[in-house]
Coordinates of C-alpha atoms in Angstrom, one line a residue:
Chain A
M1 CA 0.0 0.0 0.0
K2 CA 1.6 3.3 -1.1
T3 CA 1.2 6.6 0.6
D4 CA 1.7 9.7 -1.5
G5 CA 4.1 12.5 -0.6
V6 CA 1.8 15.2 0.6
H7 CA -0.4 14.4 3.5
T8 CA -1.5 15.8 6.7
Q9 CA 0.2 13.6 9.3
S10 CA -2.1 14.6 12.1
H11 CA -5.1 13.3 10.4
I12 CA -4.0 9.8 9.4
Y13 CA -6.0 7.2 11.2
D14 CA -5.1 3.5 11.4
S15 CA -7.5 1.6 13.7
L16 CA -4.8 -1.1 14.4
K17 CA -2.2 1.4 15.5
R18 CA -4.2 3.0 18.3
G19 CA -2.2 3.4 21.4
P20 CA -3.6 2.6 24.9
V21 CA -7.2 4.0 24.9
A22 CA -6.6 6.0 28.1
L23 CA -3.8 7.8 26.4
E24 CA -5.7 8.3 23.1
E25 CA -8.5 9.9 25.1
L26 CA -6.1 12.4 26.6
R27 CA -4.7 13.2 23.2
G28 CA -8.1 13.6 21.8
L29 CA -9.1 15.9 24.6
L30 CA -6.1 18.2 23.9
K31 CA -7.0 18.3 20.3
Y32 CA -10.6 19.1 21.0
R33 CA -9.9 21.6 23.8
D34 CA -11.7 24.3 21.9
L35 CA -14.8 22.1 22.1
I36 CA -14.6 21.9 25.8
Y37 CA -14.4 25.7 26.1
Q38 CA -17.4 26.0 23.8
L39 CA -19.4 23.4 25.8
V40 CA -18.7 25.3 29.1
R41 CA -19.5 28.6 27.5
R42 CA -22.8 27.1 26.2
D43 CA -23.7 25.9 29.7
L44 CA -23.1 29.3 31.3
V45 CA -24.5 31.5 28.5
S46 CA -27.6 29.5 28.0
R47 CA -28.3 29.2 31.6
Y48 CA -28.0 32.9 32.4
K49 CA -29.2 34.6 29.2
R50 CA -32.8 34.6 30.0
S51 CA -32.8 34.7 33.8
A52 CA -33.5 37.9 35.6
L53 CA -30.6 37.6 38.1
G54 CA -28.2 36.4 35.4
I55 CA -24.9 35.2 36.7
G56 CA -25.9 36.4 40.2
W57 CA -27.9 33.3 40.6
T58 CA -24.7 31.2 41.0
M59 CA -23.9 33.2 44.1
L60 CA -27.4 33.4 45.4
H61 CA -28.1 29.7 45.8
P62 CA -25.3 28.8 48.3
L63 CA -25.8 32.1 50.0
G64 CA -29.5 31.4 50.4
M65 CA -28.8 28.0 51.9
M66 CA -26.3 29.5 54.2
V67 CA -28.8 32.0 55.5
V68 CA -31.4 29.4 56.1
L69 CA -29.0 27.0 57.8
S70 CA -27.5 29.8 59.9
V71 CA -31.0 30.9 61.1
V72 CA -32.0 27.3 61.9
F73 CA -28.8 26.1 63.5
S74 CA -27.2 29.2 65.0
Q75 CA -28.6 28.3 68.4
L76 CA -27.7 24.6 68.1
F77 CA -24.2 25.3 66.9
R78 CA -23.5 28.5 68.8
T79 CA -20.1 27.1 69.9
V80 CA -19.0 27.3 66.3
E81 CA -17.3 30.6 65.8
G82 CA -18.6 32.4 62.7
Y83 CA -21.0 29.6 61.9
P84 CA -22.2 31.2 58.6
A85 CA -18.7 31.1 57.3
Y86 CA -18.2 27.5 58.4
V87 CA -21.4 26.4 56.6
L88 CA -20.8 28.4 53.5
S89 CA -17.2 27.3 53.0
G90 CA -18.3 23.7 53.4
L91 CA -21.3 24.2 51.1
V92 CA -19.4 25.8 48.3
A93 CA -17.0 22.8 48.2
W94 CA -19.9 20.2 48.6
N95 CA -22.0 21.9 45.9
F96 CA -19.1 21.8 43.5
F97 CA -18.8 18.1 44.0
S98 CA -22.5 17.2 43.9
Q99 CA -23.4 19.5 41.0
T100 CA -20.5 18.6 38.7
T101 CA -20.9 14.8 39.2
S102 CA -24.6 15.0 38.6
A103 CA -24.0 17.3 35.6
A104 CA -21.4 14.8 34.3
M105 CA -24.1 12.1 34.0
T106 CA -26.6 14.4 32.4
Q107 CA -24.0 15.7 29.9
M108 CA -22.8 12.2 29.1
V109 CA -26.4 11.1 28.3
W110 CA -26.9 14.1 26.1
G111 CA -23.5 13.7 24.5
S112 CA -24.0 10.0 23.8
A113 CA -26.7 10.9 21.3
L114 CA -24.1 13.0 19.5
L115 CA -21.5 10.3 19.8
H116 CA -23.6 8.0 17.8
R117 CA -23.4 10.4 14.9
I118 CA -20.1 12.2 15.1
Y119 CA -16.7 11.1 16.3
L120 CA -15.7 12.9 19.5
P121 CA -13.4 12.3 22.4
R122 CA -15.8 10.7 24.8
T123 CA -14.5 12.3 27.9
A124 CA -15.2 15.7 26.6
F125 CA -18.7 15.9 28.1
V126 CA -17.6 15.0 31.6
V127 CA -14.6 17.3 31.4
S128 CA -16.9 20.2 30.3
A129 CA -19.2 19.5 33.2
I130 CA -16.3 19.9 35.6
G131 CA -15.2 23.1 33.7
T132 CA -18.7 24.7 34.2
G133 CA -18.6 23.8 37.9
L134 CA -15.2 25.4 38.2
V135 CA -16.4 28.7 36.8
N136 CA -19.4 28.6 39.2
L137 CA -17.1 27.8 42.1
I138 CA -14.7 30.7 41.4
L139 CA -17.6 33.1 41.2
A140 CA -18.9 31.7 44.5
L141 CA -15.6 32.7 46.2
V142 CA -16.6 36.3 46.1
P143 CA -19.6 36.1 48.5
L144 CA -17.7 33.5 50.5
L145 CA -14.9 35.8 51.3
L146 CA -17.3 38.6 52.0
I147 CA -19.1 36.4 54.5
V148 CA -15.8 35.5 56.2
I149 CA -15.1 39.2 56.7
L150 CA -18.6 40.0 57.8
V151 CA -18.6 37.3 60.4
G152 CA -15.4 38.8 61.9
L153 CA -13.0 36.0 61.0
P154 CA -9.5 37.1 59.9
L155 CA -8.8 36.8 56.2
R156 CA -5.3 35.2 56.1
W157 CA -2.9 34.7 53.3
T158 CA -3.6 31.0 53.6
F159 CA -6.5 31.3 51.2
A160 CA -3.9 31.6 48.5
F161 CA -3.7 27.8 48.9
L162 CA -7.2 27.6 47.4
P163 CA -6.2 26.9 43.8
I164 CA -4.6 23.7 45.0
S165 CA -7.7 22.7 47.0
I166 CA -9.9 23.5 44.1
M167 CA -7.7 21.4 41.8
L168 CA -7.9 18.5 44.2
L169 CA -11.7 18.8 44.4
A170 CA -11.9 19.0 40.6
A171 CA -9.7 15.9 40.1
F172 CA -11.8 13.9 42.5
S173 CA -15.1 15.1 41.0
L174 CA -13.8 14.3 37.5
G175 CA -12.9 10.7 38.6
V176 CA -16.3 10.1 40.2
G177 CA -18.0 11.7 37.3
L178 CA -16.3 9.5 34.8
L179 CA -16.9 6.4 36.8
F180 CA -20.6 7.0 37.2
S181 CA -21.4 8.4 33.8
A182 CA -20.0 5.3 32.1
W183 CA -22.9 3.4 33.8
A184 CA -25.4 6.2 33.5
I185 CA -25.4 6.0 29.7
Y186 CA -26.8 2.5 29.9
F187 CA -29.1 2.7 32.9
P188 CA -31.1 5.8 33.6
D189 CA -31.7 4.8 37.2
V190 CA -28.1 5.2 38.0
A191 CA -28.4 9.0 38.0
E192 CA -31.4 8.8 40.4
M193 CA -29.7 6.4 42.8
F194 CA -26.7 8.7 42.8
Q195 CA -28.9 11.6 44.0
I196 CA -30.0 9.5 46.9
V197 CA -26.4 8.5 47.7
L198 CA -25.5 12.2 47.6
I199 CA -28.1 13.1 50.2
A200 CA -26.8 10.5 52.6
W201 CA -23.3 11.4 51.8
L202 CA -23.9 15.0 52.7
Y203 CA -25.1 14.1 56.1
M204 CA -22.1 11.9 56.7
T205 CA -19.7 14.8 56.0
P206 CA -19.2 17.6 58.4
V207 CA -20.5 20.3 56.1
I208 CA -23.5 21.6 58.0
Y209 CA -22.5 20.4 61.5
P210 CA -19.2 20.8 63.3
E211 CA -17.0 17.7 63.8
H212 CA -17.5 17.4 67.5
V213 CA -21.2 16.6 67.1
I214 CA -20.3 13.1 66.0
P215 CA -19.3 10.9 68.9
E216 CA -15.7 9.7 68.9
S217 CA -16.5 6.1 68.2
Y218 CA -18.3 7.0 64.9
R219 CA -15.7 9.5 63.7
Y220 CA -13.6 6.8 62.0
W221 CA -16.5 5.7 59.8
F222 CA -18.0 9.1 59.2
F223 CA -14.8 11.0 58.6
H224 CA -11.7 9.0 58.1
L225 CA -13.2 6.6 55.6
N226 CA -15.1 9.4 53.9
P227 CA -13.2 10.8 50.9
M228 CA -15.3 14.0 50.9
Y229 CA -14.2 14.7 54.5
Y230 CA -10.7 15.3 53.3
L231 CA -11.7 17.3 50.3
V232 CA -14.1 19.6 52.1
Q233 CA -11.5 20.1 54.8
V234 CA -8.7 20.9 52.3
F235 CA -11.0 23.6 50.9
R236 CA -12.4 24.9 54.2
Q237 CA -9.3 25.0 56.4
P238 CA -7.4 27.8 54.5
I239 CA -10.6 30.0 54.4
Y240 CA -12.4 29.4 57.7
E241 CA -9.6 28.3 60.0
G242 CA -7.0 30.5 58.3
V243 CA -4.4 27.7 58.4
L244 CA -2.8 25.5 55.7
P245 CA -4.4 22.1 55.5
S246 CA -3.1 19.7 58.1
G247 CA -0.7 16.9 57.0
E248 CA -3.4 14.2 57.3
V249 CA -5.9 16.2 55.3
L250 CA -3.4 17.2 52.6
V251 CA -2.0 13.7 52.1
G252 CA -5.4 12.2 52.2
S253 CA -6.8 14.6 49.6
L254 CA -3.8 14.1 47.3
L255 CA -4.1 10.3 47.4
I256 CA -7.8 10.3 47.0
A257 CA -7.9 12.8 44.2
F258 CA -5.1 11.2 42.2
L259 CA -6.3 7.6 42.7
T260 CA -10.0 8.4 41.9
L261 CA -9.0 10.3 38.8
A262 CA -6.7 7.6 37.5
L263 CA -9.3 4.9 38.2
G264 CA -12.2 6.9 36.7
W265 CA -10.2 7.7 33.6
I266 CA -9.0 4.2 33.0
V267 CA -12.4 2.6 33.6
F268 CA -14.2 5.1 31.4
S269 CA -11.7 4.9 28.6
S270 CA -11.8 1.1 28.6
R271 CA -15.6 1.2 28.2
A272 CA -15.7 4.1 25.9
D273 CA -15.5 2.2 22.6
E274 CA -18.7 0.3 23.6
F275 CA -20.8 3.4 24.0
T276 CA -21.6 3.6 20.3
Y277 CA -22.3 -0.1 20.2
R278 CA -25.3 0.3 22.4
I279 CA -28.4 1.2 20.5
Chain B
M1 CA -7.7 7.4 0.6
I2 CA -9.7 4.9 2.5
W3 CA -8.8 1.3 3.2
L4 CA -10.9 -1.3 4.9
E5 CA -9.4 -4.7 5.6
G6 CA -11.5 -7.6 7.0
V7 CA -13.7 -5.2 8.9
A8 CA -16.5 -6.6 11.0
V9 CA -19.0 -4.9 13.3
R10 CA -20.7 -7.1 15.7
Y11 CA -23.5 -5.9 17.9
R12 CA -24.2 -7.8 21.0
A13 CA -27.6 -7.2 22.4
P14 CA -29.0 -8.8 25.5
E15 CA -31.9 -11.1 24.6
E16 CA -34.1 -9.4 27.1
R17 CA -34.5 -5.7 27.2
L18 CA -32.8 -4.6 30.5
G19 CA -33.8 -0.9 30.9
T20 CA -32.7 -0.2 34.4
F21 CA -29.7 -1.1 36.4
K22 CA -31.9 -2.9 38.9
E23 CA -33.1 -5.2 36.2
Y24 CA -29.6 -5.8 34.9
A25 CA -28.3 -6.6 38.4
I26 CA -31.0 -9.0 39.1
R27 CA -30.6 -10.9 35.9
R28 CA -26.8 -10.9 36.3
L29 CA -27.1 -12.4 39.8
Q30 CA -29.5 -15.0 38.4
R31 CA -26.9 -15.6 35.7
R32 CA -29.6 -15.3 33.1
V33 CA -28.2 -12.5 30.9
R34 CA -27.9 -14.0 27.4
Y35 CA -26.7 -12.1 24.5
Q36 CA -27.5 -12.3 20.8
D37 CA -24.8 -11.5 18.2
F38 CA -25.6 -9.6 15.1
F39 CA -23.1 -8.9 12.5
A40 CA -24.0 -5.5 10.9
L41 CA -20.8 -5.8 8.8
N42 CA -18.8 -8.9 8.1
D43 CA -15.5 -9.2 6.3
I44 CA -15.5 -5.9 4.5
N45 CA -12.6 -5.3 2.2
L46 CA -12.6 -2.0 0.4
Q47 CA -10.1 0.4 -1.1
V48 CA -11.0 3.9 -2.2
R49 CA -8.2 5.8 -4.0
R50 CA -7.4 9.4 -3.3
G51 CA -9.8 11.6 -5.3
E52 CA -12.1 8.8 -6.3
I53 CA -15.9 9.1 -6.0
F54 CA -17.2 5.9 -4.7
G55 CA -20.8 4.8 -4.4
I56 CA -22.3 2.4 -1.8
I57 CA -25.7 0.9 -2.8
G58 CA -27.8 -1.7 -1.2
R59 CA -31.2 -2.4 0.3
N60 CA -32.4 -1.0 3.6
G61 CA -30.7 -2.7 6.5
A62 CA -27.8 -3.9 4.4
G63 CA -25.3 -2.1 6.6
K64 CA -24.6 1.1 4.6
S65 CA -25.0 3.4 7.5
T66 CA -22.9 1.1 9.7
L67 CA -20.2 1.3 7.1
L68 CA -20.3 5.1 7.2
K69 CA -20.1 5.0 10.9
V70 CA -17.0 2.8 10.9
I71 CA -15.3 5.1 8.4
S72 CA -16.3 8.2 10.3
R73 CA -14.8 6.6 13.5
V74 CA -18.1 6.6 15.3
L75 CA -17.8 2.8 15.6
V76 CA -14.5 1.0 16.3
P77 CA -14.5 -2.2 14.3
T78 CA -14.9 -5.4 16.2
R79 CA -12.5 -7.0 13.8
G80 CA -10.3 -5.8 11.0
R81 CA -8.6 -2.6 10.1
V82 CA -9.7 0.8 9.0
Y83 CA -7.1 3.1 7.5
L84 CA -7.9 6.7 6.7
G85 CA -5.4 8.8 4.8
G86 CA -6.9 12.2 5.7
Q87 CA -9.4 14.0 7.8
V88 CA -12.9 12.7 7.4
S89 CA -15.7 15.2 7.0
P90 CA -19.0 13.5 7.3
L91 CA -21.8 15.4 5.8
L92 CA -24.2 13.3 7.8
E93 CA -25.4 15.3 10.7
L94 CA -26.0 19.0 10.0
G95 CA -26.4 21.3 12.9
A96 CA -25.3 18.9 15.5
G97 CA -25.3 20.4 19.0
F98 CA -27.3 23.5 17.9
H99 CA -28.7 25.2 21.0
P100 CA -31.8 27.4 20.7
E101 CA -30.6 30.0 23.2
L102 CA -27.3 30.7 21.6
T103 CA -27.0 33.1 18.6
G104 CA -26.2 31.8 15.2
R105 CA -22.6 32.9 15.5
E106 CA -22.2 31.1 18.9
N107 CA -23.8 28.0 17.4
V108 CA -21.3 28.1 14.5
M109 CA -18.5 28.0 17.1
L110 CA -20.2 25.1 19.0
N111 CA -21.0 23.1 15.9
G112 CA -17.7 23.8 14.3
T113 CA -15.7 22.6 17.3
L114 CA -17.9 19.5 17.6
L115 CA -16.8 18.7 14.0
G116 CA -13.2 19.1 15.1
H117 CA -12.3 22.5 13.8
P118 CA -10.1 24.8 16.0
L119 CA -11.6 28.0 17.1
R120 CA -9.3 30.3 15.2
E121 CA -10.1 28.6 11.9
L122 CA -13.8 29.1 12.6
E123 CA -13.3 32.8 13.4
A124 CA -11.3 33.1 10.1
R125 CA -14.1 31.5 8.1
M126 CA -17.1 33.1 9.9
A127 CA -17.8 35.8 7.3
E128 CA -17.8 33.3 4.5
I129 CA -20.1 30.9 6.4
V130 CA -22.6 33.7 7.1
E131 CA -22.5 34.8 3.5
F132 CA -23.0 31.3 2.2
A133 CA -25.9 30.6 4.5
E134 CA -27.5 33.9 3.4
L135 CA -28.4 34.9 7.0
G136 CA -27.2 38.5 7.2
N137 CA -27.9 40.1 10.6
F138 CA -29.8 37.0 11.8
I139 CA -26.5 35.5 12.7
E140 CA -26.5 37.6 15.9
A141 CA -30.1 36.4 16.8
P142 CA -30.7 33.4 19.0
L143 CA -31.3 30.2 17.0
R144 CA -34.8 29.8 18.3
T145 CA -35.8 32.7 16.1
Y146 CA -34.7 30.8 13.0
S147 CA -36.9 28.9 10.6
S148 CA -36.0 25.3 10.0
G149 CA -34.7 26.3 6.6
M150 CA -32.4 28.9 8.0
A151 CA -31.0 26.5 10.6
A152 CA -30.4 23.9 7.9
R153 CA -28.6 26.4 5.7
L154 CA -26.4 27.3 8.6
G155 CA -25.6 23.7 9.4
F156 CA -24.7 23.0 5.8
A157 CA -22.6 26.1 5.6
V158 CA -20.5 25.2 8.6
A159 CA -20.2 21.5 7.6
T160 CA -18.9 22.5 4.1
A161 CA -16.8 25.5 5.0
W162 CA -13.6 23.7 4.4
Q163 CA -12.4 21.6 1.5
P164 CA -12.6 18.1 3.0
E165 CA -10.0 15.5 2.4
I166 CA -12.5 12.6 2.7
L167 CA -16.2 13.3 2.3
L168 CA -18.9 11.0 3.5
L169 CA -22.4 11.5 2.1
D170 CA -25.6 9.6 3.1
E171 CA -27.8 10.5 0.1
I172 CA -27.1 13.7 -1.8
L173 CA -27.6 16.5 0.6
A174 CA -29.0 19.8 -0.5
V175 CA -31.1 22.0 1.7
G176 CA -33.3 25.0 1.3
D177 CA -35.1 26.4 -1.7
E178 CA -34.2 25.6 -5.3
A179 CA -31.7 28.4 -5.6
F180 CA -29.9 27.4 -2.4
Q181 CA -30.0 23.8 -3.4
R182 CA -28.2 24.8 -6.6
K183 CA -25.5 26.5 -4.5
C184 CA -25.2 23.3 -2.4
Q185 CA -24.7 21.2 -5.5
A186 CA -22.2 23.6 -6.9
R187 CA -20.2 23.4 -3.7
M188 CA -20.3 19.6 -3.8
Q189 CA -19.1 19.7 -7.4
S190 CA -16.2 22.1 -6.5
F191 CA -15.1 19.5 -3.9
R192 CA -15.2 16.7 -6.5
D193 CA -13.3 18.9 -9.0
A194 CA -10.6 19.6 -6.4
G195 CA -10.0 15.9 -5.8
T196 CA -11.8 15.2 -2.5
T197 CA -12.1 11.5 -1.9
T198 CA -15.9 10.9 -1.7
L199 CA -17.9 8.0 -0.4
M200 CA -21.5 8.3 -1.3
V201 CA -24.4 6.1 0.0
S202 CA -27.4 6.5 -2.2
H203 CA -30.6 5.0 -3.4
D204 CA -30.6 7.3 -6.4
M205 CA -29.0 5.1 -9.1
A206 CA -29.0 7.9 -11.6
A207 CA -26.8 10.0 -9.3
V208 CA -24.5 7.1 -8.5
S209 CA -24.0 6.2 -12.2
A210 CA -23.5 9.9 -13.1
L211 CA -21.1 10.8 -10.3
C212 CA -19.3 7.6 -9.1
T213 CA -16.6 5.8 -11.0
S214 CA -16.8 2.7 -8.9
A215 CA -19.4 1.3 -6.5
A216 CA -20.0 -1.4 -4.0
W217 CA -23.2 -3.4 -3.5
L218 CA -23.7 -4.1 0.2
A219 CA -26.1 -6.9 1.2
H220 CA -26.7 -8.3 4.7
G221 CA -23.4 -6.7 6.0
K222 CA -21.3 -8.2 3.3
I223 CA -20.0 -6.8 0.0
R224 CA -21.8 -8.6 -2.8
L225 CA -20.0 -6.9 -5.7
I226 CA -17.4 -4.2 -6.2
G227 CA -16.5 -2.7 -9.6
P228 CA -17.3 0.0 -12.1
S229 CA -20.6 1.7 -11.0
A230 CA -22.5 0.9 -14.2
K231 CA -21.9 -2.9 -13.8
V232 CA -22.7 -2.9 -10.1
I233 CA -25.9 -1.0 -10.5
E234 CA -27.0 -3.3 -13.3
D235 CA -26.4 -6.4 -11.1
Y236 CA -28.1 -4.8 -8.2
R237 CA -31.1 -4.1 -10.2
A238 CA -31.2 -7.6 -11.6
G239 CA -30.5 -9.2 -8.2

C-alpha cells in the first residue's frame, strides 16, 4: 500500500495502530480543547441569558442556603465561631462536587446521542461539566470571602492555597463523574440512585455540622473513611480556619484525588469504545 | 484514501431488554443474561483511492449506515482494520449540537468545534459561512428565532466551509429552496473537482451512475460486488 508524498500527518488514522485507549482519550481531549471551552460557554451563557438575576444566581443559591441554615442552627451550633462562614465554605465545596458529578451524568447522556453520529473524544462531556462547575465555584468565592469578613474572622494569606484545594476537588469530581457516567449512559436509574447517595453522603460529611457533634466512636467511619471529608477540609481550612491544610488532610486529599481520577479515567476509557455499540 | 481490511462490526444485544440497572443486576445475579450476536458488517474489504468518487448501494438494512459509521470513526470495528489517509468530514449530521438559546454565531462555534475545527479557523471563516448561509444580521439572533430552513442552511454552511480530504455522504444532501440547493450542489461539485475522496451512500441510481466511477453493493453486511458503477448498478437491479 503506497502513501503519497503530501499528506497531513495529524489526520491519518489507522485503527490497528491506536495506542492505549486511556492515552488516546487524553490526546483527543487536547486536540478538542476548543470544544470543551465551547461546551462550558454554552452551559453558562444558555443558563444565564434569560434569567433575571443572570450570573448572580450562582452566588445566590449557596448564600440562600447558608442564611437558612444559619438561622435554623445558630442556636444549636453556637459554639462554632462564625457559623455562617463555616457552613458556606463547606457548602461551596460540597455543591461543586455534587453538581459537577450530577451534571457529568446528564451531559454524558446528552452527549452519547451525539457520539452515535459524530466522532468525539468521549471524555469531553464530563470534562466540560467539571469546567462549568469550576467557573461557578470561582464566582462563589466572592460572596464566600465577603461572609468570612462580615462574620469577623480574619482573612489570612492562607486562602492563596485555594487553587490547589480546588484542583484536588476537581480531580476527585472528575474521577467520580467518569466512573458513574460510564454506567449512567446504559441505565437511567443510576443517576437517580446517585442523587440519593449524595443526600446520605452530605449528612455523613461535616458540612453543615461541626465535627465534635459526632461521637468519637463513629468518627472513623464518618470522617476518616469518607473521601469527601478530606476534600471539604482541604478547601475549608485555608478559608475558615486560616491555616494551611493539616498533613493528614493534605496527604489524604492528594491520594484520594489522584487515585480516583486515575481509576475513573482508565475505567471510562476502557468502556468508551462500547458506547456507540449500544443502540 | 480509505482502506478497509476484513472489517466486521458485531452488535451484542441482550436477549431481554434490560432498561434499568436494577433489572440488569437481578438478571446478572441469576446468571440469566444471554446475548444475541448480530453482524451488521462482516469481512468488508474496500479500497478507495485518493480523489475517487465511490458509491455504496444496497437495500435498507444492508449495513450502509454502519459502514459510514465505521469510516467516520463513530464505531470502532470489532475485527479488521480501518485506514484513513486524511481527515474525514462526514456530511451526515448537519447542525449537531445547535442550541436554541445561543446566537447563530455562537452555534457556529459550537457546531464547528464539535466537528473538530479549531476556534481560530472558525473565526477566520465566519464571514464566509454567514454569507453562504444567506443569513445576514440574523447571525446575531438566537437560534430559536430561525426557521428550520435557516438552521439547515447554517448547518450546511458550517459543515462544508472547508475543503474536505475525505467526504462522506448519506444521500445527496441539498437543503433550502431551489436556488440554495443549486448552491449546495455547486459546492459539492467544486469539492469533487478539487480531488476530494468521496464516499456516497445513495438509493438514487441515476446520481450514482452519473457521479461515481466505482461502486460497491452491500447486502446483509457483506460486499456482494465491487466494480465500475454501471456494472454494479446493473447487477443490483437484476439481483
